[in-house]
PDB file of C-alpha atoms in Angstrom:
ATOM      1  CA  MET A 208     133.158  98.551 -52.037  1.00 83.00           C
ATOM      2  CA  ASP A 209     130.407 100.957 -53.102  1.00 95.00           C
ATOM      3  CA  GLU A 210     129.852  98.979 -56.303  1.00 97.00           C
ATOM      4  CA  ARG A 211     128.136  96.038 -54.619  1.00 97.00           C
ATOM      5  CA  LEU A 212     126.220  98.290 -52.220  1.00 98.00           C
ATOM      6  CA  PHE A 213     124.697 100.486 -54.930  1.00 98.00           C
ATOM      7  CA  SER A 214     123.830  97.428 -56.978  1.00 97.00           C
ATOM      8  CA  ARG A 215     121.906  96.094 -53.976  1.00 97.00           C
ATOM      9  CA  LEU A 216     120.328  99.506 -53.395  1.00 98.00           C
ATOM     10  CA  ALA A 217     118.962  99.596 -56.949  1.00 97.00           C
ATOM     11  CA  THR A 218     117.620  96.042 -56.582  1.00 97.00           C
ATOM     12  CA  ARG A 219     116.143  96.573 -53.112  1.00 96.00           C
ATOM     13  CA  LEU A 220     114.158  99.637 -54.190  1.00 96.00           C
ATOM     14  CA  THR A 221     111.733  97.370 -56.038  1.00 93.00           C
ATOM     15  CA  ASP A 222     110.602  96.117 -52.593  1.00 94.00           C
ATOM     16  CA  GLY A 223     109.993  99.567 -51.119  1.00 96.00           C
ATOM     17  CA  ALA A 224     111.697 102.557 -49.541  1.00 97.00           C
ATOM     18  CA  LEU A 225     115.001 102.169 -47.730  1.00 98.00           C
ATOM     19  CA  VAL A 226     117.651 104.276 -46.027  1.00 98.00           C
ATOM     20  CA  LEU A 227     121.252 104.672 -47.122  1.00 98.00           C
ATOM     21  CA  ALA A 228     123.461 105.356 -44.088  1.00 98.00           C
ATOM     22  CA  SER A 229     126.899 106.845 -44.846  1.00 97.00           C
ATOM     23  CA  VAL A 230     129.754 107.696 -42.503  1.00 97.00           C
ATOM     24  CA  LEU A 231     130.716 111.294 -43.362  1.00 96.00           C
ATOM     25  CA  ASN A 232     133.477 111.942 -40.841  1.00 95.00           C
ATOM     26  CA  THR A 233     135.082 110.366 -37.803  1.00 96.00           C
ATOM     27  CA  ARG A 234     137.300 111.540 -34.974  1.00 95.00           C
ATOM     28  CA  GLY A 235     139.576 109.334 -32.922  1.00 95.00           C
ATOM     29  CA  ALA A 236     139.100 105.577 -32.634  1.00 95.00           C
ATOM     30  CA  THR A 237     135.954 104.326 -34.398  1.00 95.00           C
ATOM     31  CA  PRO A 238     134.943 100.932 -35.826  1.00 94.00           C
ATOM     32  CA  ARG A 239     134.570 102.280 -39.396  1.00 95.00           C
ATOM     33  CA  LYS A 240     135.862 105.353 -41.205  1.00 94.00           C
ATOM     34  CA  ARG A 241     134.574 107.868 -43.753  1.00 94.00           C
ATOM     35  CA  GLY A 242     132.863 106.230 -46.704  1.00 94.00           C
ATOM     36  CA  ALA A 243     131.499 103.203 -44.839  1.00 96.00           C
ATOM     37  CA  ARG A 244     127.852 102.633 -45.736  1.00 97.00           C
ATOM     38  CA  MET A 245     124.909 100.354 -45.087  1.00 98.00           C
ATOM     39  CA  LEU A 246     121.369  99.854 -46.362  1.00 98.00           C
ATOM     40  CA  ILE A 247     118.457  99.729 -43.934  1.00 98.00           C
ATOM     41  CA  GLY A 248     114.865  98.678 -44.528  1.00 97.00           C
ATOM     42  CA  PRO A 249     111.876  98.385 -42.183  1.00 96.00           C
ATOM     43  CA  ASP A 250     112.861  94.880 -41.085  1.00 96.00           C
ATOM     44  CA  TRP A 251     116.238  94.175 -42.718  1.00 97.00           C
ATOM     45  CA  ALA A 252     119.756  95.603 -43.039  1.00 98.00           C
ATOM     46  CA  GLU A 253     122.725  94.931 -45.318  1.00 97.00           C
ATOM     47  CA  PHE A 254     126.405  95.885 -44.963  1.00 97.00           C
ATOM     48  CA  SER A 255     127.639  97.599 -41.788  1.00 97.00           C
ATOM     49  CA  ILE A 256     128.889 100.878 -40.359  1.00 96.00           C
ATOM     50  CA  GLY A 257     130.578  99.156 -37.412  1.00 94.00           C
ATOM     51  CA  GLY A 258     128.173  96.999 -35.463  1.00 94.00           C
ATOM     52  CA  GLY A 259     127.392  97.130 -31.755  1.00 94.00           C
ATOM     53  CA  LEU A 260     125.340  99.786 -30.004  1.00 94.00           C
ATOM     54  CA  ALA A 261     126.504 102.457 -32.482  1.00 95.00           C
ATOM     55  CA  GLU A 262     124.931 100.566 -35.367  1.00 96.00           C
ATOM     56  CA  ALA A 263     121.816  99.809 -33.311  1.00 97.00           C
ATOM     57  CA  ARG A 264     121.285 103.551 -32.879  1.00 96.00           C
ATOM     58  CA  VAL A 265     121.729 104.141 -36.592  1.00 97.00           C
ATOM     59  CA  LEU A 266     119.219 101.379 -37.356  1.00 98.00           C
ATOM     60  CA  ALA A 267     116.680 102.949 -34.990  1.00 97.00           C
ATOM     61  CA  ALA A 268     117.168 106.419 -36.482  1.00 97.00           C
ATOM     62  CA  ALA A 269     116.877 105.072 -40.041  1.00 98.00           C
ATOM     63  CA  ARG A 270     113.659 103.190 -39.312  1.00 97.00           C
ATOM     64  CA  ASN A 271     112.203 106.281 -37.685  1.00 97.00           C
ATOM     65  CA  LEU A 272     113.140 108.200 -40.859  1.00 97.00           C
ATOM     66  CA  LEU A 273     111.239 105.613 -42.909  1.00 97.00           C
ATOM     67  CA  GLU A 274     108.173 105.851 -40.669  1.00 95.00           C
ATOM     68  CA  GLN A 275     108.170 109.644 -40.773  1.00 93.00           C
ATOM     69  CA  ARG A 276     108.853 109.649 -44.537  1.00 91.00           C
ATOM     70  CA  SER A 277     111.543 112.260 -43.966  1.00 91.00           C
ATOM     71  CA  ALA A 278     114.161 112.819 -46.665  1.00 94.00           C
ATOM     72  CA  ALA A 279     117.411 112.953 -44.691  1.00 95.00           C
ATOM     73  CA  GLU A 280     118.959 113.321 -41.254  1.00 96.00           C
ATOM     74  CA  LEU A 281     122.392 113.666 -39.672  1.00 97.00           C
ATOM     75  CA  VAL A 282     123.260 111.347 -36.782  1.00 96.00           C
ATOM     76  CA  ARG A 283     126.151 111.807 -34.373  1.00 96.00           C
ATOM     77  CA  ILE A 284     127.484 108.782 -32.517  1.00 96.00           C
ATOM     78  CA  ASP A 285     129.542 109.385 -29.371  1.00 94.00           C
ATOM     79  CA  LEU A 286     132.021 106.628 -28.470  1.00 95.00           C
ATOM     80  CA  THR A 287     133.928 108.417 -25.717  1.00 93.00           C
ATOM     81  CA  GLY A 288     132.527 106.337 -22.858  1.00 90.00           C
ATOM     82  CA  GLY A 289     130.203 108.948 -21.359  1.00 87.00           C
ATOM     83  CA  SER A 290     126.837 108.174 -19.785  1.00 86.00           C
ATOM     84  CA  ASP A 291     124.970 108.364 -23.099  1.00 87.00           C
ATOM     85  CA  SER A 292     127.737 107.141 -25.405  1.00 87.00           C
ATOM     86  CA  ALA A 293     127.458 104.097 -27.672  1.00 90.00           C
ATOM     87  CA  GLY A 294     130.864 102.711 -26.719  1.00 89.00           C
ATOM     88  CA  VAL A 295     134.255 103.328 -25.190  1.00 91.00           C
ATOM     89  CA  CYS A 296     136.425 103.320 -28.339  1.00 89.00           C
ATOM     90  CA  GLY A 297     137.269 106.954 -27.666  1.00 92.00           C
ATOM     91  CA  GLY A 298     136.075 108.672 -30.842  1.00 94.00           C
ATOM     92  CA  SER A 299     132.936 109.904 -32.555  1.00 96.00           C
ATOM     93  CA  MET A 300     131.161 109.445 -35.883  1.00 96.00           C
ATOM     94  CA  LEU A 301     128.986 111.689 -38.035  1.00 97.00           C
ATOM     95  CA  LEU A 302     126.601 109.862 -40.358  1.00 97.00           C
ATOM     96  CA  ALA A 303     124.079 110.947 -42.966  1.00 97.00           C
ATOM     97  CA  LEU A 304     120.830 109.059 -43.446  1.00 98.00           C
ATOM     98  CA  ARG A 305     119.050 109.441 -46.767  1.00 98.00           C
ATOM     99  CA  ARG A 306     115.678 107.888 -47.634  1.00 97.00           C
ATOM    100  CA  TRP A 307     115.457 106.353 -51.123  1.00 97.00           C
ATOM    101  CA  CYS A 308     112.288 105.190 -52.880  1.00 96.00           C
ATOM    102  CA  ALA A 309     111.694 103.916 -56.376  1.00 94.00           C
ATOM    103  CA  ASP A 310     109.350 106.727 -57.430  1.00 92.00           C
ATOM    104  CA  ASP A 311     111.797 109.593 -57.003  1.00 90.00           C
ATOM    105  CA  SER A 312     115.190 107.838 -56.796  1.00 94.00           C
ATOM    106  CA  GLY A 313     114.953 104.637 -58.801  1.00 95.00           C
ATOM    107  CA  GLN A 314     116.462 106.082 -61.964  1.00 96.00           C
ATOM    108  CA  ARG A 315     119.314 107.686 -60.037  1.00 97.00           C
ATOM    109  CA  ALA A 316     120.052 104.424 -58.214  1.00 97.00           C
ATOM    110  CA  ALA A 317     120.168 102.510 -61.508  1.00 97.00           C
ATOM    111  CA  GLN A 318     122.447 105.169 -63.015  1.00 97.00           C
ATOM    112  CA  ILE A 319     124.964 104.961 -60.154  1.00 98.00           C
ATOM    113  CA  ALA A 320     124.916 101.154 -60.102  1.00 98.00           C
ATOM    114  CA  SER A 321     125.366 100.913 -63.885  1.00 98.00           C
ATOM    115  CA  ALA A 322     128.317 103.321 -63.968  1.00 98.00           C
ATOM    116  CA  LEU A 323     130.156 101.540 -61.158  1.00 98.00           C
ATOM    117  CA  ARG A 324     129.473  98.143 -62.713  1.00 97.00           C
ATOM    118  CA  GLY A 325     130.966  99.499 -65.942  1.00 96.00           C
ATOM    119  CA  GLY A 326     134.158 100.428 -64.114  1.00 97.00           C
ATOM    120  CA  LEU A 327     133.528 104.173 -64.050  1.00 97.00           C
ATOM    121  CA  PRO A 328     133.848 106.582 -61.116  1.00 96.00           C
ATOM    122  CA  VAL A 329     130.696 108.419 -60.048  1.00 97.00           C
ATOM    123  CA  GLU A 330     130.210 111.838 -58.499  1.00 96.00           C
ATOM    124  CA  LEU A 331     127.946 111.058 -55.572  1.00 95.00           C
ATOM    125  CA  ARG A 332     125.940 114.215 -54.960  1.00 95.00           C
ATOM    126  CA  GLY A 333     125.375 115.550 -51.489  1.00 95.00           C
ATOM    127  CA  ALA A 334     121.651 115.010 -52.047  1.00 95.00           C
ATOM    128  CA  ASP A 335     122.283 111.330 -52.843  1.00 96.00           C
ATOM    129  CA  VAL A 336     123.456 110.645 -49.305  1.00 95.00           C
ATOM    130  CA  GLY A 337     121.940 113.519 -47.347  1.00 95.00           C
ATOM    131  CA  ASP A 338     125.329 115.182 -46.956  1.00 94.00           C
ATOM    132  CA  PRO A 339     125.148 118.997 -46.626  1.00 92.00           C
ATOM    133  CA  SER A 340     128.918 119.256 -47.207  1.00 90.00           C
ATOM    134  CA  GLY A 341     128.482 118.388 -50.884  1.00 90.00           C
ATOM    135  CA  ALA A 342     129.462 115.880 -53.557  1.00 91.00           C
ATOM    136  CA  ARG A 343     132.200 113.243 -53.389  1.00 93.00           C
ATOM    137  CA  VAL A 344     133.563 110.944 -56.070  1.00 94.00           C
ATOM    138  CA  ILE A 345     133.236 107.215 -55.442  1.00 95.00           C
ATOM    139  CA  ALA A 346     135.204 104.588 -57.335  1.00 95.00           C
ATOM    140  CA  PRO A 347     134.232 101.199 -58.761  1.00 97.00           C
ATOM    141  CA  ASP A 348     135.749  98.091 -57.229  1.00 97.00           C
ATOM    142  CA  ALA A 349     139.436  97.648 -57.897  1.00 97.00           C
ATOM    143  CA  ARG A 350     140.390  94.913 -60.357  1.00 98.00           C
ATOM    144  CA  LEU A 351     142.317  91.956 -58.934  1.00 98.00           C
ATOM    145  CA  LEU A 352     144.229  90.304 -61.765  1.00 98.00           C
ATOM    146  CA  ILE A 353     145.515  86.876 -60.758  1.00 98.00           C
ATOM    147  CA  VAL A 354     148.164  85.603 -63.156  1.00 98.00           C
ATOM    148  CA  GLY A 355     148.421  81.848 -62.721  1.00 97.00           C
ATOM    149  CA  GLY A 356     145.467  79.522 -62.281  1.00 95.00           C
ATOM    150  CA  GLY A 357     147.229  76.750 -60.357  1.00 96.00           C
ATOM    151  CA  HIS A 358     146.790  75.820 -56.689  1.00 96.00           C
ATOM    152  CA  CYS A 359     147.735  79.233 -55.276  1.00 97.00           C
ATOM    153  CA  GLY A 360     145.836  81.182 -57.922  1.00 97.00           C
ATOM    154  CA  ALA A 361     142.692  79.123 -57.343  1.00 97.00           C
ATOM    155  CA  ALA A 362     142.981  79.606 -53.571  1.00 98.00           C
ATOM    156  CA  LEU A 363     143.458  83.362 -53.990  1.00 98.00           C
ATOM    157  CA  TYR A 364     140.409  83.573 -56.268  1.00 98.00           C
ATOM    158  CA  GLU A 365     138.333  81.545 -53.781  1.00 98.00           C
ATOM    159  CA  LEU A 366     139.143  83.746 -50.785  1.00 98.00           C
ATOM    160  CA  ALA A 367     139.031  87.062 -52.673  1.00 98.00           C
ATOM    161  CA  GLN A 368     135.412  86.643 -53.782  1.00 96.00           C
ATOM    162  CA  SER A 369     134.028  88.297 -50.643  1.00 93.00           C
ATOM    163  CA  LEU A 370     136.477  91.220 -50.630  1.00 96.00           C
ATOM    164  CA  ASP A 371     134.955  93.537 -53.243  1.00 95.00           C
ATOM    165  CA  PHE A 372     137.359  92.993 -56.126  1.00 97.00           C
ATOM    166  CA  ASP A 373     136.568  92.795 -59.829  1.00 98.00           C
ATOM    167  CA  LEU A 374     138.208  89.416 -60.418  1.00 98.00           C
ATOM    168  CA  TRP A 375     140.201  88.469 -63.518  1.00 98.00           C
ATOM    169  CA  ILE A 376     142.224  85.271 -64.016  1.00 98.00           C
ATOM    170  CA  PHE A 377     144.896  84.566 -66.620  1.00 98.00           C
ATOM    171  CA  ASP A 378     146.838  81.394 -67.304  1.00 97.00           C
ATOM    172  CA  PRO A 379     148.484  80.513 -70.618  1.00 96.00           C
ATOM    173  CA  ARG A 380     147.407  76.883 -70.123  1.00 95.00           C
ATOM    174  CA  PRO A 381     143.767  76.373 -71.161  1.00 93.00           C
ATOM    175  CA  GLU A 382     143.304  73.537 -68.669  1.00 94.00           C
ATOM    176  CA  TYR A 383     143.968  76.011 -65.830  1.00 93.00           C
ATOM    177  CA  ALA A 384     141.747  78.764 -67.200  1.00 94.00           C
ATOM    178  CA  HIS A 385     138.254  77.360 -67.652  1.00 91.00           C
ATOM    179  CA  ALA A 386     135.481  79.850 -66.914  1.00 92.00           C
ATOM    180  CA  THR A 387     133.652  77.078 -65.050  1.00 94.00           C
ATOM    181  CA  GLN A 388     136.553  76.904 -62.576  1.00 94.00           C
ATOM    182  CA  PHE A 389     136.228  80.584 -61.703  1.00 97.00           C
ATOM    183  CA  PRO A 390     132.530  81.576 -61.707  1.00 96.00           C
ATOM    184  CA  GLY A 391     131.991  85.317 -61.492  1.00 95.00           C
ATOM    185  CA  ALA A 392     135.486  86.114 -62.794  1.00 97.00           C
ATOM    186  CA  GLN A 393     136.668  87.113 -66.252  1.00 97.00           C
ATOM    187  CA  VAL A 394     139.001  84.346 -67.436  1.00 98.00           C
ATOM    188  CA  LEU A 395     141.727  84.722 -70.078  1.00 97.00           C
ATOM    189  CA  SER A 396     144.100  82.155 -71.590  1.00 96.00           C
ATOM    190  CA  GLY A 397     146.550  81.697 -74.401  1.00 95.00           C
ATOM    191  CA  ASP A 398     149.155  84.244 -75.444  1.00 96.00           C
ATOM    192  CA  PHE A 399     150.444  86.602 -72.745  1.00 96.00           C
ATOM    193  CA  ALA A 400     149.330  89.525 -74.937  1.00 96.00           C
ATOM    194  CA  GLN A 401     145.816  88.664 -73.707  1.00 96.00           C
ATOM    195  CA  LEU A 402     146.794  90.438 -70.484  1.00 97.00           C
ATOM    196  CA  HIS A 403     146.398  93.767 -72.267  1.00 97.00           C
ATOM    197  CA  LEU A 404     142.627  93.186 -72.111  1.00 97.00           C
ATOM    198  CA  ALA A 405     142.777  93.110 -68.314  1.00 97.00           C
ATOM    199  CA  LEU A 406     144.801  96.324 -68.202  1.00 97.00           C
ATOM    200  CA  ASP A 407     142.298  98.265 -70.327  1.00 96.00           C
ATOM    201  CA  THR A 408     140.204  99.758 -67.516  1.00 96.00           C
ATOM    202  CA  GLN A 409     139.671 102.855 -65.400  1.00 95.00           C
ATOM    203  CA  ARG A 410     139.582 100.675 -62.306  1.00 97.00           C
ATOM    204  CA  ASP A 411     142.573 100.521 -59.972  1.00 96.00           C
ATOM    205  CA  ILE A 412     144.490  97.345 -60.827  1.00 97.00           C
ATOM    206  CA  TYR A 413     145.940  94.995 -58.224  1.00 98.00           C
ATOM    207  CA  ALA A 414     147.954  92.320 -60.037  1.00 98.00           C
ATOM    208  CA  VAL A 415     149.507  89.251 -58.439  1.00 98.00           C
ATOM    209  CA  LEU A 416     151.826  86.883 -60.302  1.00 98.00           C
ATOM    210  CA  LEU A 417     151.456  83.298 -59.116  1.00 97.00           C
ATOM    211  CA  ASN A 418     152.958  81.657 -62.179  1.00 95.00           C
ATOM    212  CA  ARG A 419     154.265  78.116 -62.296  1.00 92.00           C
ATOM    213  CA  ASP A 420     157.664  79.016 -63.733  1.00 92.00           C
ATOM    214  CA  PHE A 421     160.334  81.640 -64.291  1.00 91.00           C
ATOM    215  CA  HIS A 422     159.575  82.081 -68.005  1.00 94.00           C
ATOM    216  CA  SER A 423     155.905  82.859 -67.354  1.00 96.00           C
ATOM    217  CA  ASP A 424     156.925  85.586 -64.891  1.00 95.00           C
ATOM    218  CA  VAL A 425     159.234  87.129 -67.489  1.00 95.00           C
ATOM    219  CA  ASP A 426     156.548  87.023 -70.196  1.00 96.00           C
ATOM    220  CA  THR A 427     153.983  88.568 -67.840  1.00 96.00           C
ATOM    221  CA  LEU A 428     156.244  91.424 -66.769  1.00 95.00           C
ATOM    222  CA  ARG A 429     157.129  92.198 -70.388  1.00 94.00           C
ATOM    223  CA  VAL A 430     153.422  92.962 -70.899  1.00 95.00           C
ATOM    224  CA  PHE A 431     153.117  94.820 -67.592  1.00 95.00           C
ATOM    225  CA  ALA A 432     156.138  97.086 -68.128  1.00 92.00           C
ATOM    226  CA  GLY A 433     155.013 100.701 -68.244  1.00 89.00           C
ATOM    227  CA  ALA A 434     151.442 100.000 -67.067  1.00 92.00           C
ATOM    228  CA  GLN A 435     149.991 101.674 -63.975  1.00 92.00           C
ATOM    229  CA  PHE A 436     149.161  99.520 -60.961  1.00 95.00           C
ATOM    230  CA  ALA A 437     147.712 100.246 -57.547  1.00 95.00           C
ATOM    231  CA  PHE A 438     149.596  97.117 -56.501  1.00 96.00           C
ATOM    232  CA  LEU A 439     151.883  94.701 -58.325  1.00 97.00           C
ATOM    233  CA  GLY A 440     153.188  91.631 -56.537  1.00 96.00           C
ATOM    234  CA  MET A 441     154.991  88.422 -57.487  1.00 97.00           C
ATOM    235  CA  MET A 442     155.411  85.137 -55.655  1.00 96.00           C
ATOM    236  CA  GLY A 443     158.798  83.449 -55.497  1.00 92.00           C
ATOM    237  CA  SER A 444     162.091  83.164 -53.690  1.00 92.00           C
ATOM    238  CA  ARG A 445     164.405  86.169 -53.711  1.00 92.00           C
ATOM    239  CA  LYS A 446     166.759  84.246 -56.008  1.00 94.00           C
ATOM    240  CA  ARG A 447     163.992  83.590 -58.542  1.00 93.00           C
ATOM    241  CA  ILE A 448     162.767  87.190 -58.334  1.00 92.00           C
ATOM    242  CA  ALA A 449     166.262  88.520 -59.011  1.00 91.00           C
ATOM    243  CA  ALA A 450     166.629  86.152 -61.965  1.00 93.00           C
ATOM    244  CA  VAL A 451     163.273  87.266 -63.437  1.00 93.00           C
ATOM    245  CA  LEU A 452     164.177  90.953 -63.213  1.00 91.00           C
ATOM    246  CA  ALA A 453     167.633  90.289 -64.664  1.00 91.00           C
ATOM    247  CA  ALA A 454     166.022  88.601 -67.677  1.00 92.00           C
ATOM    248  CA  LEU A 455     164.025  91.730 -68.544  1.00 91.00           C
ATOM    249  CA  PRO A 456     165.309  94.590 -70.698  1.00 88.00           C
ATOM    250  CA  THR A 457     166.752  97.311 -68.452  1.00 85.00           C
ATOM    251  CA  GLN A 458     164.005  99.801 -69.288  1.00 83.00           C
ATOM    252  CA  HIS A 459     161.332  97.237 -68.409  1.00 81.00           C
ATOM    253  CA  ALA A 460     162.888  96.406 -65.055  1.00 75.00           C
ATOM    254  CA  GLN A 461     163.137 100.112 -64.212  1.00 78.00           C
ATOM    255  CA  SER A 462     159.455 100.661 -65.007  1.00 80.00           C
ATOM    256  CA  LEU A 463     158.551  97.890 -62.525  1.00 86.00           C
ATOM    257  CA  SER A 464     160.167  99.541 -59.515  1.00 81.00           C
ATOM    258  CA  ALA A 465     156.888  99.303 -57.556  1.00 86.00           C
ATOM    259  CA  LEU A 466     156.930  95.473 -57.750  1.00 92.00           C
ATOM    260  CA  GLN A 467     156.284  93.874 -54.347  1.00 93.00           C
ATOM    261  CA  ALA A 468     158.240  90.639 -54.289  1.00 93.00           C
ATOM    262  CA  PRO A 469     157.948  88.262 -52.657  1.00 95.00           C
ATOM    263  CA  VAL A 470     154.276  89.130 -52.360  1.00 97.00           C
ATOM    264  CA  GLY A 471     152.375  88.454 -49.140  1.00 96.00           C
ATOM    265  CA  LEU A 472     152.816  89.372 -45.503  1.00 96.00           C
ATOM    266  CA  ALA A 473     155.330  87.237 -43.621  1.00 95.00           C
ATOM    267  CA  ILE A 474     153.075  84.918 -41.601  1.00 96.00           C
ATOM    268  CA  GLY A 475     154.877  81.638 -42.275  1.00 96.00           C
ATOM    269  CA  ALA A 476     152.406  80.594 -44.984  1.00 95.00           C
ATOM    270  CA  GLN A 477     153.037  77.270 -46.759  1.00 95.00           C
ATOM    271  CA  THR A 478     149.804  75.781 -48.132  1.00 97.00           C
ATOM    272  CA  PRO A 479     147.987  77.406 -51.085  1.00 97.00           C
ATOM    273  CA  HIS A 480     145.254  78.806 -48.854  1.00 98.00           C
ATOM    274  CA  GLU A 481     147.750  80.080 -46.282  1.00 98.00           C
ATOM    275  CA  ILE A 482     149.665  81.776 -49.099  1.00 97.00           C
ATOM    276  CA  ALA A 483     146.401  83.244 -50.397  1.00 97.00           C
ATOM    277  CA  ILE A 484     145.623  84.665 -46.939  1.00 98.00           C
ATOM    278  CA  SER A 485     149.066  86.275 -46.720  1.00 98.00           C
ATOM    279  CA  VAL A 486     148.627  87.800 -50.196  1.00 98.00           C
ATOM    280  CA  LEU A 487     145.127  89.086 -49.426  1.00 98.00           C
ATOM    281  CA  ALA A 488     146.384  90.654 -46.195  1.00 97.00           C
ATOM    282  CA  HIS A 489     149.038  92.442 -48.265  1.00 97.00           C
ATOM    283  CA  LEU A 490     146.378  93.617 -50.751  1.00 97.00           C
ATOM    284  CA  ILE A 491     144.015  94.820 -48.009  1.00 96.00           C
ATOM    285  CA  GLN A 492     146.875  96.729 -46.395  1.00 96.00           C
ATOM    286  CA  ALA A 493     147.721  98.402 -49.722  1.00 95.00           C
ATOM    287  CA  ARG A 494     144.090  99.200 -50.518  1.00 94.00           C
ATOM    288  CA  ALA A 495     143.485 100.729 -47.078  1.00 91.00           C
ATOM    289  CA  SER A 496     146.577 102.871 -47.482  1.00 89.00           C
ATOM    290  CA  ARG A 497     145.329 104.200 -50.831  1.00 86.00           C
ATOM    291  CA  LEU A 498     141.894 104.984 -49.393  1.00 78.00           C
ATOM    292  CA  ARG A 499     143.495 106.993 -46.565  1.00 75.00           C
ATOM    293  CA  SER A 500     145.692 109.012 -48.919  1.00 64.00           C
TER     294      SER A 500
END
């Protein structure tokens, strides 16, 4: 999620100074948690730390920071429902505001954005965000590898574009793997060995098998056996899933013990886009769990 934000930060600096607002810590019920960030300019804002009155107070504090040309500030947001609180959620938030400008921070912004875009983690210094508690490592976007470019794969790609994934598509059939069908994604086709290219990354990998047939699932999992995944899911009936796993060498099947199949939360999905929504809900649930751990 930081990958897109720091790319925008580096771009926005050409228009003038801005403030990076970062949630450092939270207690109790709050709209966003640690690591949420937004960018704030004199008359614009991008991304969000939760909306509502809490965000309005952060916007006001950030714009005051810009006017005063101060470097950084800590902001506490009370949401306990008191007379001066910003809400009744019940918790509180501590945020850091850090002023960035091209003259003294442009090179650093470009460095962070370039590393994340290249799939590399970055040590975000305390000074980068105005955080007196010190540095924290931020990760590039996770890679979502969609195996199968048919109706369900296309629907999953379409809906996943706004969810901060590095999108890759594979289908052995060239007619289902045209780059023009999936703008912004890396598209692979041909032999299943091509999938090794998608696995060669430091990014977390979320892979979803939406193949058209049993044999394609088997060929895909032969390549995937032994690889590390943040999430690995496969579409299909329980009978088909059992048959796919039975067709694999024993050692391959054992190495795929983390396979989530059938993939998707049980919401009664039937159409390609409904199936895509159920799969994305499953992915968001898994990603949130990893971020909390």
